[in-house]
PDB file of C-alpha atoms in Angstrom:
ATOM      1  CA  MET A   1      74.018  71.790 -12.471  1.00 92.00           C
ATOM      2  CA  CYS A   2      72.902  74.942 -15.014  1.00 94.00           C
ATOM      3  CA  LEU A   3      75.637  74.071 -17.674  1.00 96.00           C
ATOM      4  CA  GLY A   4      74.250  70.832 -17.504  1.00 97.00           C
ATOM      5  CA  ALA A   5      70.884  71.817 -17.964  1.00 97.00           C
ATOM      6  CA  ALA A   6      71.573  74.238 -20.890  1.00 98.00           C
ATOM      7  CA  GLN A   7      73.654  71.605 -22.731  1.00 98.00           C
ATOM      8  CA  GLN A   8      70.705  69.247 -22.832  1.00 98.00           C
ATOM      9  CA  SER A   9      68.122  71.900 -23.780  1.00 97.00           C
ATOM     10  CA  LEU A  10      70.399  72.928 -26.582  1.00 98.00           C
ATOM     11  CA  ASP A  11      70.981  69.213 -27.572  1.00 98.00           C
ATOM     12  CA  GLU A  12      67.470  68.968 -27.855  1.00 97.00           C
ATOM     13  CA  ALA A  13      66.921  72.036 -29.985  1.00 97.00           C
ATOM     14  CA  LEU A  14      69.522  70.955 -32.211  1.00 98.00           C
ATOM     15  CA  GLN A  15      67.549  68.003 -32.778  1.00 97.00           C
ATOM     16  CA  TRP A  16      64.404  69.713 -33.262  1.00 97.00           C
ATOM     17  CA  SER A  17      66.109  71.968 -35.681  1.00 98.00           C
ATOM     18  CA  ARG A  18      67.150  68.518 -37.758  1.00 98.00           C
ATOM     19  CA  ASP A  19      63.619  67.036 -37.376  1.00 97.00           C
ATOM     20  CA  ARG A  20      61.363  69.873 -38.013  1.00 96.00           C
ATOM     21  CA  VAL A  21      60.619  70.890 -41.401  1.00 97.00           C
ATOM     22  CA  ALA A  22      59.067  74.047 -42.542  1.00 96.00           C
ATOM     23  CA  PHE A  23      58.753  75.418 -46.105  1.00 96.00           C
ATOM     24  CA  GLY A  24      59.832  72.506 -47.610  1.00 97.00           C
ATOM     25  CA  LYS A  25      63.348  72.082 -45.547  1.00 98.00           C
ATOM     26  CA  PRO A  26      64.485  71.369 -41.982  1.00 98.00           C
ATOM     27  CA  ILE A  27      64.425  74.785 -39.964  1.00 97.00           C
ATOM     28  CA  GLY A  28      67.912  74.238 -39.033  1.00 97.00           C
ATOM     29  CA  THR A  29      68.967  75.338 -42.572  1.00 98.00           C
ATOM     30  CA  PHE A  30      67.652  78.849 -41.890  1.00 97.00           C
ATOM     31  CA  GLN A  31      70.020  81.428 -40.480  1.00 97.00           C
ATOM     32  CA  GLY A  32      67.397  82.674 -37.755  1.00 97.00           C
ATOM     33  CA  VAL A  33      67.509  79.364 -36.059  1.00 97.00           C
ATOM     34  CA  SER A  34      71.156  78.026 -36.767  1.00 98.00           C
ATOM     35  CA  PHE A  35      72.884  81.319 -35.396  1.00 98.00           C
ATOM     36  CA  PRO A  36      71.310  81.823 -32.480  1.00 98.00           C
ATOM     37  CA  LEU A  37      71.940  78.219 -31.567  1.00 98.00           C
ATOM     38  CA  ALA A  38      75.920  78.744 -32.679  1.00 98.00           C
ATOM     39  CA  GLU A  39      75.829  81.249 -30.177  1.00 98.00           C
ATOM     40  CA  CYS A  40      74.456  79.348 -27.421  1.00 98.00           C
ATOM     41  CA  ALA A  41      77.196  76.359 -27.950  1.00 98.00           C
ATOM     42  CA  THR A  42      79.667  79.062 -27.837  1.00 98.00           C
ATOM     43  CA  TYR A  43      78.472  80.671 -24.750  1.00 97.00           C
ATOM     44  CA  ILE A  44      78.075  77.192 -22.948  1.00 98.00           C
ATOM     45  CA  THR A  45      81.401  76.130 -23.932  1.00 98.00           C
ATOM     46  CA  GLY A  46      82.956  79.583 -22.589  1.00 97.00           C
ATOM     47  CA  ALA A  47      81.046  79.102 -19.383  1.00 97.00           C
ATOM     48  CA  ARG A  48      82.600  75.823 -19.046  1.00 97.00           C
ATOM     49  CA  HIS A  49      86.033  76.757 -19.673  1.00 97.00           C
ATOM     50  CA  VAL A  50      85.863  79.410 -16.880  1.00 97.00           C
ATOM     51  CA  CYS A  51      84.259  76.733 -14.469  1.00 96.00           C
ATOM     52  CA  TYR A  52      87.403  74.636 -15.474  1.00 97.00           C
ATOM     53  CA  GLU A  53      89.888  77.389 -14.736  1.00 97.00           C
ATOM     54  CA  ALA A  54      88.365  78.018 -11.211  1.00 97.00           C
ATOM     55  CA  LEU A  55      88.528  74.361 -10.431  1.00 97.00           C
ATOM     56  CA  TRP A  56      92.177  73.928 -11.902  1.00 98.00           C
ATOM     57  CA  ARG A  57      93.061  76.959  -9.452  1.00 97.00           C
ATOM     58  CA  LYS A  58      91.335  75.579  -6.845  1.00 97.00           C
ATOM     59  CA  ASP A  59      92.796  71.828  -7.150  1.00 98.00           C
ATOM     60  CA  THR A  60      96.621  73.427  -7.633  1.00 98.00           C
ATOM     61  CA  ASP A  61      96.378  75.622  -4.464  1.00 98.00           C
ATOM     62  CA  ARG A  62      96.040  78.942  -6.236  1.00 97.00           C
ATOM     63  CA  GLU A  63      93.985  81.992  -5.565  1.00 96.00           C
ATOM     64  CA  HIS A  64      90.829  81.220  -7.452  1.00 96.00           C
ATOM     65  CA  SER A  65      87.891  83.325  -5.588  1.00 95.00           C
ATOM     66  CA  ALA A  66      87.478  85.816  -8.508  1.00 96.00           C
ATOM     67  CA  GLU A  67      87.268  82.755 -11.105  1.00 96.00           C
ATOM     68  CA  ALA A  68      84.980  81.133  -8.667  1.00 95.00           C
ATOM     69  CA  ALA A  69      82.895  83.811  -8.785  1.00 94.00           C
ATOM     70  CA  MET A  70      82.666  84.267 -12.105  1.00 95.00           C
ATOM     71  CA  ALA A  71      81.397  80.743 -12.756  1.00 94.00           C
ATOM     72  CA  LYS A  72      78.757  81.033  -9.799  1.00 92.00           C
ATOM     73  CA  PHE A  73      77.027  83.977 -11.183  1.00 90.00           C
ATOM     74  CA  TRP A  74      77.543  83.795 -14.977  1.00 94.00           C
ATOM     75  CA  ALA A  75      76.554  79.870 -15.365  1.00 94.00           C
ATOM     76  CA  PRO A  76      72.942  80.159 -14.142  1.00 93.00           C
ATOM     77  CA  LYS A  77      72.563  83.597 -16.048  1.00 94.00           C
ATOM     78  CA  LEU A  78      73.984  82.099 -19.098  1.00 96.00           C
ATOM     79  CA  ALA A  79      71.933  78.884 -18.791  1.00 97.00           C
ATOM     80  CA  VAL A  80      68.819  80.688 -18.279  1.00 96.00           C
ATOM     81  CA  ASP A  81      69.334  82.382 -21.686  1.00 97.00           C
ATOM     82  CA  VAL A  82      70.297  79.698 -23.542  1.00 98.00           C
ATOM     83  CA  ILE A  83      67.383  77.412 -22.097  1.00 97.00           C
ATOM     84  CA  HIS A  84      65.032  80.401 -23.264  1.00 96.00           C
ATOM     85  CA  GLN A  85      66.488  80.014 -26.782  1.00 97.00           C
ATOM     86  CA  CYS A  86      66.008  76.748 -27.022  1.00 97.00           C
ATOM     87  CA  LEU A  87      62.530  77.069 -25.984  1.00 96.00           C
ATOM     88  CA  LEU A  88      62.042  79.919 -28.500  1.00 96.00           C
ATOM     89  CA  THR A  89      63.715  77.217 -31.040  1.00 96.00           C
ATOM     90  CA  LEU A  90      61.072  74.402 -29.841  1.00 94.00           C
ATOM     91  CA  GLY A  91      58.472  76.729 -30.145  1.00 91.00           C
ATOM     92  CA  HIS A  92      55.174  76.265 -28.700  1.00 86.00           C
ATOM     93  CA  VAL A  93      55.937  72.647 -27.981  1.00 85.00           C
ATOM     94  CA  GLY A  94      58.915  73.825 -25.854  1.00 83.00           C
ATOM     95  CA  TYR A  95      56.601  75.900 -23.473  1.00 81.00           C
ATOM     96  CA  SER A  96      53.988  73.328 -23.169  1.00 82.00           C
ATOM     97  CA  THR A  97      54.270  70.372 -20.575  1.00 83.00           C
ATOM     98  CA  GLU A  98      55.046  67.886 -23.467  1.00 80.00           C
ATOM     99  CA  HIS A  99      58.777  69.007 -23.583  1.00 86.00           C
ATOM    100  CA  LYS A 100      60.969  69.411 -20.394  1.00 93.00           C
ATOM    101  CA  VAL A 101      62.598  72.660 -21.608  1.00 94.00           C
ATOM    102  CA  GLY A 102      59.821  74.790 -19.954  1.00 92.00           C
ATOM    103  CA  GLN A 103      60.304  73.184 -16.636  1.00 92.00           C
ATOM    104  CA  ARG A 104      64.092  73.285 -17.118  1.00 94.00           C
ATOM    105  CA  LEU A 105      64.019  77.073 -17.627  1.00 94.00           C
ATOM    106  CA  ARG A 106      61.930  77.297 -14.254  1.00 91.00           C
ATOM    107  CA  ASP A 107      64.505  74.974 -12.473  1.00 92.00           C
ATOM    108  CA  VAL A 108      67.595  77.197 -13.601  1.00 93.00           C
ATOM    109  CA  ILE A 109      65.782  80.474 -12.991  1.00 92.00           C
ATOM    110  CA  GLY A 110      65.719  79.161  -9.194  1.00 90.00           C
ATOM    111  CA  LEU A 111      69.154  78.455  -9.117  1.00 87.00           C
ATOM    112  CA  GLU A 112      70.277  82.110  -9.998  1.00 84.00           C
ATOM    113  CA  ILE A 113      68.755  82.496  -6.763  1.00 82.00           C
ATOM    114  CA  GLY A 114      69.910  79.568  -4.925  1.00 76.00           C
ATOM    115  CA  ASP A 115      73.654  79.919  -4.803  1.00 67.00           C
ATOM    116  CA  GLY A 116      73.721  83.738  -3.907  1.00 73.00           C
ATOM    117  CA  THR A 117      72.991  86.726  -5.712  1.00 81.00           C
ATOM    118  CA  ALA A 118      75.162  87.984  -8.964  1.00 87.00           C
ATOM    119  CA  GLN A 119      75.767  90.881  -6.659  1.00 87.00           C
ATOM    120  CA  VAL A 120      77.968  89.333  -3.933  1.00 90.00           C
ATOM    121  CA  SER A 121      79.920  87.607  -6.599  1.00 91.00           C
ATOM    122  CA  LYS A 122      80.800  90.725  -8.733  1.00 92.00           C
ATOM    123  CA  LEU A 123      81.767  92.309  -5.459  1.00 93.00           C
ATOM    124  CA  VAL A 124      84.390  89.572  -5.028  1.00 93.00           C
ATOM    125  CA  ILE A 125      85.223  89.840  -8.427  1.00 94.00           C
ATOM    126  CA  SER A 126      85.725  93.911  -8.159  1.00 95.00           C
ATOM    127  CA  ARG A 127      87.591  93.736  -5.354  1.00 95.00           C
ATOM    128  CA  ASN A 128      90.084  90.875  -6.774  1.00 94.00           C
ATOM    129  CA  LEU A 129      90.378  93.040 -10.196  1.00 94.00           C
ATOM    130  CA  LEU A 130      90.933  96.722  -8.286  1.00 95.00           C
ATOM    131  CA  GLY A 131      91.807  95.911  -4.779  1.00 94.00           C
ATOM    132  CA  ARG A 132      89.387  96.143  -1.490  1.00 90.00           C
ATOM    133  CA  THR A 133      90.794  99.808  -1.309  1.00 91.00           C
ATOM    134  CA  TYR A 134      89.122 100.803  -4.731  1.00 91.00           C
ATOM    135  CA  ALA A 135      86.190  98.519  -5.041  1.00 89.00           C
ATOM    136  CA  PRO A 136      82.713  98.814  -3.216  1.00 89.00           C
TER     137      PRO A 136
END
């Protein structure tokens, strides 16, 4: 859900960057607009691969606790950051009720809470990396 919301927001911000003109050219031609969106696309792709690996490990009966915990805490955090950047790209229209990105941001912030705290996921990851004896 988080990555879908982030991807939809990115798609809308990319289209806005093509359509919105400032100083006689589309705003996407400015590095200050296009570079953060390139970062967002990269982050979404990375998070998607973490999720795919966790699912693949589960489907093939391999240990997947750490990978699942990584996906569980990173996807919502990343989605909040990406959607926030997309809102900034859209400017005031993104913050208004005219656009869905503001509501999406509030929804994803709720998903950071709903699936358990990131601290518990990090505990699972650290125990997997260090072993129970050497982790909290």
